Amino acid sequence: QINEAEVVLFSVPSYACQRRTTLDNHNVTLTDALSLLAENAELSDEDGRGVAFRRAAAVLKALPAPVTAMSQLTGLPCLGDHSLRVIKDILENEASDEVESTKQSDRFKALKVLTGIFGVGSKTADRWIRDGIHNLHQLQESGATLNRAQQAGLEHYDDLNQQVTKAEADAITEIVQEAVVSVLPGAQVVLTGGFRRGKQTGHDVDFLITHPEEGREVGLMPKVVFWLESQGFLLYQKTTRNSYLEVKDGPGRPSSNMDRFERCLSIFKLAKKEERGIKLTNPPAHRRWRAVRVDLVVSPISQFAFALLGWTGSKLFERELRRWAGHEKAMSLSSHALYDNKQSRYLRAASEEEIFAHLGLEYIPPSERNA
Ligand code: TTP
Ligand code: MN
Ligand code: MN
Ligand code: MN
């Protein structure tokens, strides 16, 4: 029995971008449960429900201590009836029936296995499931047509579903840095995504590339890709051209979260640590490399701060920044620019700090954007 006076009451602001969310999560059981329901909703094309569960999980991630009683949650934002029911079940019974049955369901398991293939989204997976395809074996037997990305994804399935370590991310950083300075001296490479937020593992490695002189970055990506390919570092790559024009497109077109930078989605062939730098005379019994997903993005220096902020994540933190900008400040934020709708002008920024200041937000460093 907990004494009423000893119950810790929590208080958090309602937008994730107003909060400091470190990797030190005191409510892992609860946030894992809500994240699983979010994932299930997203895989079922119910994005609204997905976001609701993500927001609820993010509120719990920001709490300074474990939740032990429902009464502690009074007044917290983003906790809807459904999320509260799940939390209550777990606090009272150690588990939520809804979460457990979702986890065990054939449909969820099949969606997870199939979307675990690089290049396969929920729509494709859903179509395959309706055709009776529930696993990789059935997919291979089915004769379904796979695009180039999906073929590579299937071929490297096990590697790509194994977490990338920080040590592997560092090894890839060195390779990308060598590639970039070889083709354009003075160009800069920054690690973004989860690793910039201090995560020790990730599903891929993300990089942002720029040059301090505006315009020098034009045409850089094909050169970097050619260098990497000629050195045998790429198992797969697909490069997309920059399609952003400030005047024509307007500020980030809030209808789409996709940015328009020159980007390359790739699969690296990374030498295993014990093999790096060692030339063997006999072929070893085990494979000497593994496949790792790597994202490269090139940004002009004038948009660099926005690109850095946009590619550091977390995905929910980004979504909340855009929602804050639009709903609270009448501004439109994208990975390219910040537009002030009241002043009808773009607000320039040379650093992430300046963007937070434009938005009237306290600066949150990358390690505290793990919402
Ligand atoms: P991810 O690499 O998908 O996520 P992550 O690095 O946070 O986590 P993980 O460890 O699983 O890799 O995306 C990184 C950031 O890049 C994310 O904040 C959103 C952004 N992003 C875009 O801006 N546009 C895109 O098309 C994609 C795929 C990501
Ligand atoms: Mn703590
Ligand atoms: Mn990532
Ligand atoms: Mn990525």
mmCIF file of C-alpha atoms and ligand atoms in Angstrom:
data_model
loop_
_atom_site.group_PDB
_atom_site.id
_atom_site.type_symbol
_atom_site.label_atom_id
_atom_site.label_comp_id
_atom_site.label_asym_id
_atom_site.label_seq_id
_atom_site.Cartn_x
_atom_site.Cartn_y
_atom_site.Cartn_z
ATOM 1 C CA GLN A 1 0.000 0.000 0.000
ATOM 2 C CA ILE A 2 1.504 3.275 -1.111
ATOM 3 C CA ASN A 3 0.975 6.285 1.106
ATOM 4 C CA GLU A 4 -0.898 8.960 -0.806
ATOM 5 C CA ALA A 5 1.714 11.563 0.131
ATOM 6 C CA GLU A 6 4.523 9.430 -1.303
ATOM 7 C CA VAL A 7 3.032 9.036 -4.769
ATOM 8 C CA VAL A 8 5.229 10.927 -7.215
ATOM 9 C CA LEU A 9 3.154 13.074 -9.523
ATOM 10 C CA PHE A 10 4.631 13.695 -12.932
ATOM 11 C CA SER A 11 4.321 16.731 -15.118
ATOM 12 C CA VAL A 12 5.481 17.011 -18.720
ATOM 13 C CA PRO A 13 4.797 19.515 -21.500
ATOM 14 C CA SER A 14 2.638 18.184 -24.313
ATOM 15 C CA TYR A 15 4.948 18.442 -27.365
ATOM 16 C CA ALA A 16 7.891 16.002 -27.422
ATOM 17 C CA CYS A 17 10.094 18.832 -28.739
ATOM 18 C CA GLN A 18 9.511 20.717 -25.453
ATOM 19 C CA ARG A 19 10.873 17.786 -23.454
ATOM 20 C CA ARG A 20 14.279 16.251 -22.781
ATOM 21 C CA THR A 21 14.085 12.551 -23.576
ATOM 22 C CA THR A 22 17.308 10.664 -22.916
ATOM 23 C CA LEU A 23 17.963 6.972 -23.597
ATOM 24 C CA ASP A 24 17.554 6.397 -19.856
ATOM 25 C CA ASN A 25 14.000 5.057 -20.036
ATOM 26 C CA HIS A 26 12.497 4.157 -16.654
ATOM 27 C CA ASN A 27 9.359 2.613 -18.147
ATOM 28 C CA VAL A 28 10.644 0.138 -20.749
ATOM 29 C CA THR A 29 7.916 -2.468 -20.192
ATOM 30 C CA LEU A 30 5.177 0.109 -20.735
ATOM 31 C CA THR A 31 6.837 1.853 -23.686
ATOM 32 C CA ASP A 32 7.640 -1.475 -25.390
ATOM 33 C CA ALA A 33 3.977 -2.445 -25.095
ATOM 34 C CA LEU A 34 2.716 0.863 -26.511
ATOM 35 C CA SER A 35 5.386 0.836 -29.253
ATOM 36 C CA LEU A 36 4.264 -2.616 -30.326
ATOM 37 C CA LEU A 37 0.675 -1.397 -30.666
ATOM 38 C CA ALA A 38 1.987 1.621 -32.588
ATOM 39 C CA GLU A 39 3.929 -0.626 -34.922
ATOM 40 C CA ASN A 40 0.908 -2.867 -35.446
ATOM 41 C CA ALA A 41 -1.237 0.175 -36.293
ATOM 42 C CA GLU A 42 1.381 1.531 -38.727
ATOM 43 C CA LEU A 43 1.715 -1.863 -40.406
ATOM 44 C CA SER A 44 -2.079 -1.953 -40.738
ATOM 45 C CA ASP A 45 -2.180 1.463 -42.417
ATOM 46 C CA GLU A 46 -3.772 3.104 -39.364
ATOM 47 C CA ASP A 47 -1.346 5.995 -39.033
ATOM 48 C CA GLY A 48 -3.549 8.061 -36.721
ATOM 49 C CA ARG A 49 -3.672 5.285 -34.134
ATOM 50 C CA GLY A 50 0.029 4.684 -34.645
ATOM 51 C CA VAL A 51 0.894 8.292 -33.800
ATOM 52 C CA ALA A 52 -1.393 8.247 -30.750
ATOM 53 C CA PHE A 53 0.440 5.213 -29.318
ATOM 54 C CA ARG A 54 3.845 6.729 -30.237
ATOM 55 C CA ARG A 55 2.943 9.961 -28.413
ATOM 56 C CA ALA A 56 1.766 8.056 -25.347
ATOM 57 C CA ALA A 57 4.969 5.979 -25.285
ATOM 58 C CA ALA A 58 7.047 9.166 -25.662
ATOM 59 C CA VAL A 59 5.398 10.757 -22.626
ATOM 60 C CA LEU A 60 6.345 7.712 -20.527
ATOM 61 C CA LYS A 61 9.919 7.794 -21.889
ATOM 62 C CA ALA A 62 10.275 11.340 -20.557
ATOM 63 C CA LEU A 63 9.302 10.469 -16.963
ATOM 64 C CA PRO A 64 12.083 10.644 -14.337
ATOM 65 C CA ALA A 65 11.004 7.436 -12.559
ATOM 66 C CA PRO A 66 8.963 4.250 -13.117
ATOM 67 C CA VAL A 67 5.187 4.560 -13.043
ATOM 68 C CA THR A 68 3.790 2.461 -10.202
ATOM 69 C CA ALA A 69 0.220 3.695 -9.904
ATOM 70 C CA MET A 70 -2.358 5.053 -12.348
ATOM 71 C CA SER A 71 -2.907 8.040 -10.050
ATOM 72 C CA GLN A 72 0.556 9.307 -10.984
ATOM 73 C CA LEU A 73 -0.577 9.833 -14.575
ATOM 74 C CA THR A 74 -3.275 12.377 -13.761
ATOM 75 C CA GLY A 75 -2.891 15.437 -15.915
ATOM 76 C CA LEU A 76 -0.265 13.988 -18.268
ATOM 77 C CA PRO A 77 -0.758 14.847 -21.954
ATOM 78 C CA CYS A 78 -1.207 12.420 -24.884
ATOM 79 C CA LEU A 79 -2.491 9.507 -22.788
ATOM 80 C CA GLY A 80 -5.777 8.516 -24.407
ATOM 81 C CA ASP A 81 -8.284 5.978 -23.062
ATOM 82 C CA HIS A 82 -6.771 3.148 -25.089
ATOM 83 C CA SER A 83 -3.193 3.792 -23.922
ATOM 84 C CA LEU A 84 -4.344 4.240 -20.319
ATOM 85 C CA ARG A 85 -6.156 0.874 -20.475
ATOM 86 C CA VAL A 86 -2.965 -0.835 -21.681
ATOM 87 C CA ILE A 87 -0.890 0.835 -18.950
ATOM 88 C CA LYS A 88 -3.448 -0.144 -16.295
ATOM 89 C CA ASP A 89 -3.461 -3.791 -17.435
ATOM 90 C CA ILE A 90 0.322 -3.972 -17.229
ATOM 91 C CA LEU A 91 0.512 -2.283 -13.824
ATOM 92 C CA GLU A 92 -2.180 -4.598 -12.435
ATOM 93 C CA ASN A 93 -1.499 -7.891 -14.246
ATOM 94 C CA GLU A 94 2.105 -7.610 -15.459
ATOM 95 C CA ALA A 95 0.871 -7.886 -19.064
ATOM 96 C CA SER A 96 -1.753 -6.586 -21.460
ATOM 97 C CA ASP A 97 -3.918 -9.190 -23.211
ATOM 98 C CA GLU A 98 -4.218 -6.938 -26.244
ATOM 99 C CA VAL A 99 -0.443 -6.581 -26.583
ATOM 100 C CA GLU A 100 0.166 -10.306 -26.055
ATOM 101 C CA SER A 101 -2.478 -11.396 -28.556
ATOM 102 C CA THR A 102 -1.231 -8.875 -31.127
ATOM 103 C CA LYS A 103 2.318 -10.181 -30.693
ATOM 104 C CA GLN A 104 1.109 -13.777 -31.187
ATOM 105 C CA SER A 105 -1.194 -13.065 -34.126
ATOM 106 C CA ASP A 106 -0.312 -14.679 -37.456
ATOM 107 C CA ARG A 107 -0.988 -11.435 -39.279
ATOM 108 C CA PHE A 108 1.358 -9.346 -37.123
ATOM 109 C CA LYS A 109 4.084 -11.995 -37.313
ATOM 110 C CA ALA A 110 3.768 -12.188 -41.101
ATOM 111 C CA LEU A 111 3.799 -8.375 -41.449
ATOM 112 C CA LYS A 112 6.955 -8.210 -39.318
ATOM 113 C CA VAL A 113 8.776 -10.902 -41.299
ATOM 114 C CA LEU A 114 7.830 -9.475 -44.700
ATOM 115 C CA THR A 115 8.426 -5.783 -43.913
ATOM 116 C CA GLY A 116 11.734 -6.923 -42.424
ATOM 117 C CA ILE A 117 12.822 -7.220 -46.057
ATOM 118 C CA PHE A 118 14.522 -3.975 -47.151
ATOM 119 C CA GLY A 119 12.308 -2.385 -49.812
ATOM 120 C CA VAL A 120 9.063 -3.984 -48.598
ATOM 121 C CA GLY A 121 6.487 -1.680 -47.007
ATOM 122 C CA SER A 122 3.203 -2.470 -45.316
ATOM 123 C CA LYS A 123 1.174 -2.247 -48.548
ATOM 124 C CA THR A 124 3.307 -4.823 -50.358
ATOM 125 C CA ALA A 125 3.371 -7.085 -47.304
ATOM 126 C CA ASP A 126 -0.403 -6.844 -46.983
ATOM 127 C CA ARG A 127 -0.882 -7.782 -50.646
ATOM 128 C CA TRP A 128 1.399 -10.802 -50.243
ATOM 129 C CA ILE A 129 -0.412 -11.928 -47.071
ATOM 130 C CA ARG A 130 -3.711 -11.775 -48.952
ATOM 131 C CA ASP A 131 -2.058 -14.043 -51.560
ATOM 132 C CA GLY A 132 -1.244 -16.533 -48.787
ATOM 133 C CA ILE A 133 2.416 -15.547 -48.394
ATOM 134 C CA HIS A 134 3.349 -15.424 -44.686
ATOM 135 C CA ASN A 135 7.083 -16.115 -44.604
ATOM 136 C CA LEU A 136 10.278 -15.905 -46.655
ATOM 137 C CA HIS A 137 10.049 -19.513 -47.840
ATOM 138 C CA GLN A 138 6.523 -18.982 -49.195
ATOM 139 C CA LEU A 139 7.666 -15.738 -50.817
ATOM 140 C CA GLN A 140 10.526 -17.461 -52.621
ATOM 141 C CA GLU A 141 8.222 -20.295 -53.780
ATOM 142 C CA SER A 142 5.481 -17.905 -54.897
ATOM 143 C CA GLY A 143 7.292 -16.489 -57.898
ATOM 144 C CA ALA A 144 6.226 -12.972 -56.800
ATOM 145 C CA THR A 145 8.068 -10.266 -58.737
ATOM 146 C CA LEU A 146 10.647 -8.447 -56.602
ATOM 147 C CA ASN A 147 12.225 -5.124 -57.490
ATOM 148 C CA ARG A 148 15.995 -4.598 -57.215
ATOM 149 C CA ALA A 149 15.810 -3.282 -53.636
ATOM 150 C CA GLN A 150 13.647 -6.190 -52.494
ATOM 151 C CA GLN A 151 15.960 -8.731 -54.163
ATOM 152 C CA ALA A 152 18.924 -7.241 -52.292
ATOM 153 C CA GLY A 153 16.825 -7.118 -49.112
ATOM 154 C CA LEU A 154 15.953 -10.800 -49.374
ATOM 155 C CA GLU A 155 19.515 -11.780 -50.212
ATOM 156 C CA HIS A 156 20.899 -9.991 -47.138
ATOM 157 C CA TYR A 157 17.874 -10.574 -44.888
ATOM 158 C CA ASP A 158 19.693 -11.945 -41.837
ATOM 159 C CA ASP A 159 22.470 -9.348 -41.890
ATOM 160 C CA LEU A 160 20.057 -6.443 -42.311
ATOM 161 C CA ASN A 161 17.880 -7.652 -39.443
ATOM 162 C CA GLN A 162 20.857 -7.751 -37.111
ATOM 163 C CA GLN A 163 21.463 -4.481 -35.250
ATOM 164 C CA VAL A 164 24.376 -2.318 -36.386
ATOM 165 C CA THR A 165 26.823 -1.642 -33.538
ATOM 166 C CA LYS A 166 28.485 1.687 -32.774
ATOM 167 C CA ALA A 167 31.843 0.101 -33.678
ATOM 168 C CA GLU A 168 30.457 -0.842 -37.107
ATOM 169 C CA ALA A 169 29.010 2.652 -37.521
ATOM 170 C CA ASP A 170 32.458 4.108 -36.728
ATOM 171 C CA ALA A 171 34.131 1.815 -39.287
ATOM 172 C CA ILE A 172 31.612 2.899 -41.934
ATOM 173 C CA THR A 173 32.115 6.558 -40.968
ATOM 174 C CA GLU A 174 35.814 6.207 -41.807
ATOM 175 C CA ILE A 175 35.019 4.684 -45.194
ATOM 176 C CA VAL A 176 32.462 7.371 -46.069
ATOM 177 C CA GLN A 177 34.850 10.106 -44.930
ATOM 178 C CA GLU A 178 37.620 8.724 -47.132
ATOM 179 C CA ALA A 179 35.245 8.492 -50.100
ATOM 180 C CA VAL A 180 33.955 12.042 -49.654
ATOM 181 C CA VAL A 181 37.315 13.806 -49.207
ATOM 182 C CA SER A 182 38.763 11.790 -52.100
ATOM 183 C CA VAL A 183 36.186 13.132 -54.532
ATOM 184 C CA LEU A 184 35.769 16.622 -52.991
ATOM 185 C CA PRO A 185 38.464 17.905 -50.617
ATOM 186 C CA GLY A 186 36.984 20.125 -47.906
ATOM 187 C CA ALA A 187 33.608 18.401 -47.945
ATOM 188 C CA GLN A 188 32.251 17.426 -44.531
ATOM 189 C CA VAL A 189 30.573 14.265 -43.287
ATOM 190 C CA VAL A 190 28.339 14.153 -40.207
ATOM 191 C CA LEU A 191 26.863 11.053 -38.591
ATOM 192 C CA THR A 192 23.107 11.631 -38.089
ATOM 193 C CA GLY A 193 20.141 9.415 -37.100
ATOM 194 C CA GLY A 194 20.101 7.333 -33.952
ATOM 195 C CA PHE A 195 23.877 7.188 -33.563
ATOM 196 C CA ARG A 196 24.020 10.997 -33.316
ATOM 197 C CA ARG A 197 21.441 10.731 -30.517
ATOM 198 C CA GLY A 198 23.864 8.503 -28.632
ATOM 199 C CA LYS A 199 22.282 5.123 -29.392
ATOM 200 C CA GLN A 200 24.688 2.186 -29.165
ATOM 201 C CA THR A 201 22.920 0.224 -31.941
ATOM 202 C CA GLY A 202 20.764 1.051 -34.942
ATOM 203 C CA HIS A 203 18.980 -0.469 -37.925
ATOM 204 C CA ASP A 204 21.218 1.506 -40.288
ATOM 205 C CA VAL A 205 23.873 4.244 -40.360
ATOM 206 C CA ASP A 206 22.853 7.741 -41.521
ATOM 207 C CA PHE A 207 25.163 10.440 -42.905
ATOM 208 C CA LEU A 208 24.751 14.031 -43.979
ATOM 209 C CA ILE A 209 27.335 15.471 -46.364
ATOM 210 C CA THR A 210 27.949 19.130 -47.206
ATOM 211 C CA HIS A 211 30.654 21.585 -48.313
ATOM 212 C CA PRO A 212 31.315 24.958 -46.600
ATOM 213 C CA GLU A 213 31.171 26.725 -49.992
ATOM 214 C CA GLU A 214 27.606 26.874 -51.346
ATOM 215 C CA GLY A 215 27.279 25.058 -54.667
ATOM 216 C CA ARG A 216 30.391 22.937 -54.367
ATOM 217 C CA GLU A 217 28.207 20.024 -53.181
ATOM 218 C CA VAL A 218 26.348 19.858 -56.515
ATOM 219 C CA GLY A 219 26.953 16.529 -58.252
ATOM 220 C CA LEU A 220 28.783 15.129 -55.245
ATOM 221 C CA MET A 221 26.650 12.039 -54.633
ATOM 222 C CA PRO A 222 27.328 10.217 -57.943
ATOM 223 C CA LYS A 223 31.069 10.754 -57.411
ATOM 224 C CA VAL A 224 30.934 9.380 -53.857
ATOM 225 C CA VAL A 225 28.880 6.405 -55.021
ATOM 226 C CA PHE A 226 31.282 5.735 -57.914
ATOM 227 C CA TRP A 227 34.266 5.821 -55.511
ATOM 228 C CA LEU A 228 32.556 3.440 -53.054
ATOM 229 C CA GLU A 229 31.465 1.122 -55.868
ATOM 230 C CA SER A 230 34.914 0.974 -57.448
ATOM 231 C CA GLN A 231 36.413 0.083 -54.050
ATOM 232 C CA GLY A 232 33.920 -2.768 -53.670
ATOM 233 C CA PHE A 233 32.085 -1.271 -50.679
ATOM 234 C CA LEU A 234 28.556 -1.382 -52.135
ATOM 235 C CA LEU A 235 26.236 -4.394 -52.412
ATOM 236 C CA TYR A 236 23.304 -2.187 -53.475
ATOM 237 C CA GLN A 237 22.592 1.491 -53.992
ATOM 238 C CA LYS A 238 19.835 3.680 -55.308
ATOM 239 C CA THR A 239 20.533 7.372 -55.740
ATOM 240 C CA THR A 240 17.790 9.971 -56.013
ATOM 241 C CA ARG A 241 18.421 13.434 -57.428
ATOM 242 C CA ASN A 242 17.828 16.641 -55.497
ATOM 243 C CA SER A 243 14.374 17.913 -56.431
ATOM 244 C CA TYR A 244 14.031 20.835 -54.036
ATOM 245 C CA LEU A 245 13.412 24.326 -55.351
ATOM 246 C CA GLU A 246 12.634 26.851 -52.638
ATOM 247 C CA VAL A 247 10.478 29.154 -54.738
ATOM 248 C CA LYS A 248 8.607 26.531 -56.715
ATOM 249 C CA ASP A 249 7.945 24.044 -53.934
ATOM 250 C CA GLY A 250 7.416 26.401 -51.070
ATOM 251 C CA PRO A 251 8.406 25.639 -47.533
ATOM 252 C CA GLY A 252 8.788 21.933 -47.321
ATOM 253 C CA ARG A 253 5.277 21.230 -48.528
ATOM 254 C CA PRO A 254 3.840 20.082 -45.206
ATOM 255 C CA SER A 255 1.699 17.521 -47.044
ATOM 256 C CA SER A 256 4.829 15.416 -47.467
ATOM 257 C CA ASN A 257 7.416 14.543 -44.843
ATOM 258 C CA MET A 258 9.814 13.273 -47.470
ATOM 259 C CA ASP A 259 12.602 15.705 -48.126
ATOM 260 C CA ARG A 260 14.044 16.375 -51.554
ATOM 261 C CA PHE A 261 17.774 16.139 -51.017
ATOM 262 C CA GLU A 262 20.095 14.196 -53.228
ATOM 263 C CA ARG A 263 20.183 10.926 -51.339
ATOM 264 C CA CYS A 264 21.478 7.407 -51.592
ATOM 265 C CA LEU A 265 19.903 4.404 -49.916
ATOM 266 C CA SER A 266 22.559 1.719 -49.878
ATOM 267 C CA ILE A 267 23.760 -1.603 -48.533
ATOM 268 C CA PHE A 268 27.427 -1.627 -47.563
ATOM 269 C CA LYS A 269 29.724 -4.626 -47.638
ATOM 270 C CA LEU A 270 31.557 -4.201 -44.340
ATOM 271 C CA ALA A 271 34.586 -6.337 -43.525
ATOM 272 C CA LYS A 272 34.213 -8.108 -40.197
ATOM 273 C CA LYS A 273 36.319 -6.517 -37.470
ATOM 274 C CA GLU A 274 38.791 -9.386 -37.152
ATOM 275 C CA GLU A 275 39.319 -9.246 -40.935
ATOM 276 C CA ARG A 276 39.726 -5.506 -41.398
ATOM 277 C CA GLY A 277 43.137 -4.678 -42.747
ATOM 278 C CA ILE A 278 44.206 -8.339 -42.803
ATOM 279 C CA LYS A 279 44.965 -10.144 -46.059
ATOM 280 C CA LEU A 280 44.362 -13.864 -45.749
ATOM 281 C CA THR A 281 46.069 -16.367 -48.040
ATOM 282 C CA ASN A 282 43.498 -19.142 -47.588
ATOM 283 C CA PRO A 283 39.791 -18.454 -47.860
ATOM 284 C CA PRO A 284 38.392 -18.636 -44.307
ATOM 285 C CA ALA A 285 35.557 -21.017 -43.442
ATOM 286 C CA HIS A 286 33.262 -18.160 -42.410
ATOM 287 C CA ARG A 287 32.094 -15.144 -44.338
ATOM 288 C CA ARG A 288 34.517 -12.226 -43.974
ATOM 289 C CA TRP A 289 31.994 -9.421 -44.338
ATOM 290 C CA ARG A 290 28.475 -8.454 -43.494
ATOM 291 C CA ALA A 291 25.791 -6.303 -45.116
ATOM 292 C CA VAL A 292 24.855 -3.003 -43.413
ATOM 293 C CA ARG A 293 22.187 -0.466 -44.444
ATOM 294 C CA VAL A 294 23.627 3.032 -44.970
ATOM 295 C CA ASP A 295 21.773 6.266 -45.876
ATOM 296 C CA LEU A 296 23.714 9.146 -47.460
ATOM 297 C CA VAL A 297 22.241 12.614 -47.912
ATOM 298 C CA VAL A 298 23.876 15.665 -49.527
ATOM 299 C CA SER A 299 22.798 19.165 -48.485
ATOM 300 C CA PRO A 300 23.968 22.618 -49.552
ATOM 301 C CA ILE A 301 25.512 24.509 -46.619
ATOM 302 C CA SER A 302 22.638 27.051 -46.617
ATOM 303 C CA GLN A 303 20.207 24.247 -45.674
ATOM 304 C CA PHE A 304 22.631 22.237 -43.565
ATOM 305 C CA ALA A 305 21.219 23.127 -40.112
ATOM 306 C CA PHE A 306 17.708 22.170 -41.245
ATOM 307 C CA ALA A 307 18.950 18.947 -42.812
ATOM 308 C CA LEU A 308 20.934 18.076 -39.677
ATOM 309 C CA LEU A 309 17.913 18.703 -37.453
ATOM 310 C CA GLY A 310 15.661 16.749 -39.823
ATOM 311 C CA TRP A 311 17.926 13.718 -40.120
ATOM 312 C CA THR A 312 18.863 13.398 -36.448
ATOM 313 C CA GLY A 313 15.401 12.254 -35.359
ATOM 314 C CA SER A 314 13.832 10.612 -33.538
ATOM 315 C CA LYS A 315 10.988 10.306 -36.013
ATOM 316 C CA LEU A 316 8.472 11.320 -33.355
ATOM 317 C CA PHE A 317 10.644 14.256 -32.251
ATOM 318 C CA GLU A 318 10.701 15.464 -35.911
ATOM 319 C CA ARG A 319 6.963 15.058 -36.265
ATOM 320 C CA GLU A 320 6.404 17.001 -33.042
ATOM 321 C CA LEU A 321 8.751 19.812 -34.155
ATOM 322 C CA ARG A 322 6.732 20.226 -37.352
ATOM 323 C CA ARG A 323 3.458 20.101 -35.420
ATOM 324 C CA TRP A 324 4.743 22.711 -32.958
ATOM 325 C CA ALA A 325 5.903 24.943 -35.797
ATOM 326 C CA GLY A 326 2.577 24.722 -37.622
ATOM 327 C CA HIS A 327 0.091 24.784 -34.751
ATOM 328 C CA GLU A 328 1.831 27.029 -32.233
ATOM 329 C CA LYS A 329 3.947 29.341 -34.400
ATOM 330 C CA ALA A 330 2.231 29.464 -37.807
ATOM 331 C CA MET A 331 5.509 28.342 -39.342
ATOM 332 C CA SER A 332 6.372 25.501 -41.722
ATOM 333 C CA LEU A 333 9.455 23.466 -40.883
ATOM 334 C CA SER A 334 11.101 21.002 -43.258
ATOM 335 C CA SER A 335 14.566 19.498 -43.627
ATOM 336 C CA HIS A 336 15.268 22.358 -46.068
ATOM 337 C CA ALA A 337 13.912 25.509 -44.477
ATOM 338 C CA LEU A 338 11.708 27.289 -41.954
ATOM 339 C CA TYR A 339 8.981 29.536 -43.325
ATOM 340 C CA ASP A 340 7.158 32.115 -41.198
ATOM 341 C CA ASN A 341 3.589 32.339 -42.518
ATOM 342 C CA LYS A 342 2.831 35.581 -40.627
ATOM 343 C CA GLN A 343 5.903 37.421 -41.937
ATOM 344 C CA SER A 344 5.691 35.628 -45.297
ATOM 345 C CA ARG A 345 9.417 34.954 -45.308
ATOM 346 C CA TYR A 346 12.021 32.267 -44.761
ATOM 347 C CA LEU A 347 13.955 32.347 -41.487
ATOM 348 C CA ARG A 348 17.607 31.557 -42.038
ATOM 349 C CA ALA A 349 19.641 29.481 -39.601
ATOM 350 C CA ALA A 350 23.269 28.394 -39.492
ATOM 351 C CA SER A 351 22.858 26.039 -36.528
ATOM 352 C CA GLU A 352 20.263 23.830 -34.848
ATOM 353 C CA GLU A 353 20.324 26.236 -31.881
ATOM 354 C CA GLU A 354 19.108 29.064 -34.149
ATOM 355 C CA ILE A 355 16.230 26.927 -35.438
ATOM 356 C CA PHE A 356 15.029 26.142 -31.905
ATOM 357 C CA ALA A 357 15.304 29.866 -31.113
ATOM 358 C CA HIS A 358 13.217 30.804 -34.200
ATOM 359 C CA LEU A 359 10.617 28.294 -33.015
ATOM 360 C CA GLY A 360 10.558 29.742 -29.500
ATOM 361 C CA LEU A 361 11.785 26.441 -28.055
ATOM 362 C CA GLU A 362 14.488 25.733 -25.515
ATOM 363 C CA TYR A 363 17.422 24.054 -27.276
ATOM 364 C CA ILE A 364 17.311 20.255 -26.953
ATOM 365 C CA PRO A 365 20.619 18.524 -27.790
ATOM 366 C CA PRO A 366 20.584 15.313 -29.907
ATOM 367 C CA SER A 367 21.058 13.021 -26.877
ATOM 368 C CA GLU A 368 17.779 14.377 -25.461
ATOM 369 C CA ARG A 369 15.736 13.924 -28.668
ATOM 370 C CA ASN A 370 15.089 10.222 -28.046
ATOM 371 C CA ALA A 371 11.305 10.619 -27.902
HETATM 372 P P1 TTP B 1 16.096 6.319 -39.488
HETATM 373 O O1 TTP B 1 17.440 5.903 -39.927
HETATM 374 O O2 TTP B 1 14.954 5.579 -40.094
HETATM 375 O O3 TTP B 1 15.914 6.212 -37.898
HETATM 376 P P2 TTP B 1 16.945 6.325 -36.691
HETATM 377 O O4 TTP B 1 18.341 6.559 -37.179
HETATM 378 O O5 TTP B 1 16.390 7.321 -35.742
HETATM 379 O O6 TTP B 1 16.830 4.916 -35.980
HETATM 380 P P3 TTP B 1 17.544 3.540 -36.393
HETATM 381 O O7 TTP B 1 18.510 3.256 -35.306
HETATM 382 O O8 TTP B 1 16.426 2.540 -36.422
HETATM 383 O O9 TTP B 1 18.180 3.711 -37.718
HETATM 384 O O10 TTP B 1 15.861 7.852 -39.796
HETATM 385 C C1 TTP B 1 16.724 8.856 -39.302
HETATM 386 C C2 TTP B 1 16.138 10.214 -39.514
HETATM 387 O O11 TTP B 1 16.088 10.541 -40.880
HETATM 388 C C3 TTP B 1 14.700 10.321 -38.995
HETATM 389 O O12 TTP B 1 14.658 11.347 -38.042
HETATM 390 C C4 TTP B 1 13.884 10.763 -40.118
HETATM 391 C C5 TTP B 1 14.872 11.173 -41.164
HETATM 392 N N1 TTP B 1 14.426 10.777 -42.490
HETATM 393 C C6 TTP B 1 14.039 11.749 -43.388
HETATM 394 O O13 TTP B 1 14.102 12.929 -43.088
HETATM 395 N N2 TTP B 1 13.594 11.374 -44.614
HETATM 396 C C7 TTP B 1 13.520 10.079 -44.982
HETATM 397 O O14 TTP B 1 13.100 9.774 -46.104
HETATM 398 C C8 TTP B 1 13.940 9.087 -44.019
HETATM 399 C C9 TTP B 1 13.878 7.635 -44.352
HETATM 400 C C10 TTP B 1 14.383 9.481 -42.791
HETATM 401 MN MN MN B 2 16.885 9.140 -15.030
HETATM 402 MN MN MN B 3 19.124 5.347 -38.694
HETATM 403 MN MN MN B 4 18.088 5.846 -42.103
#
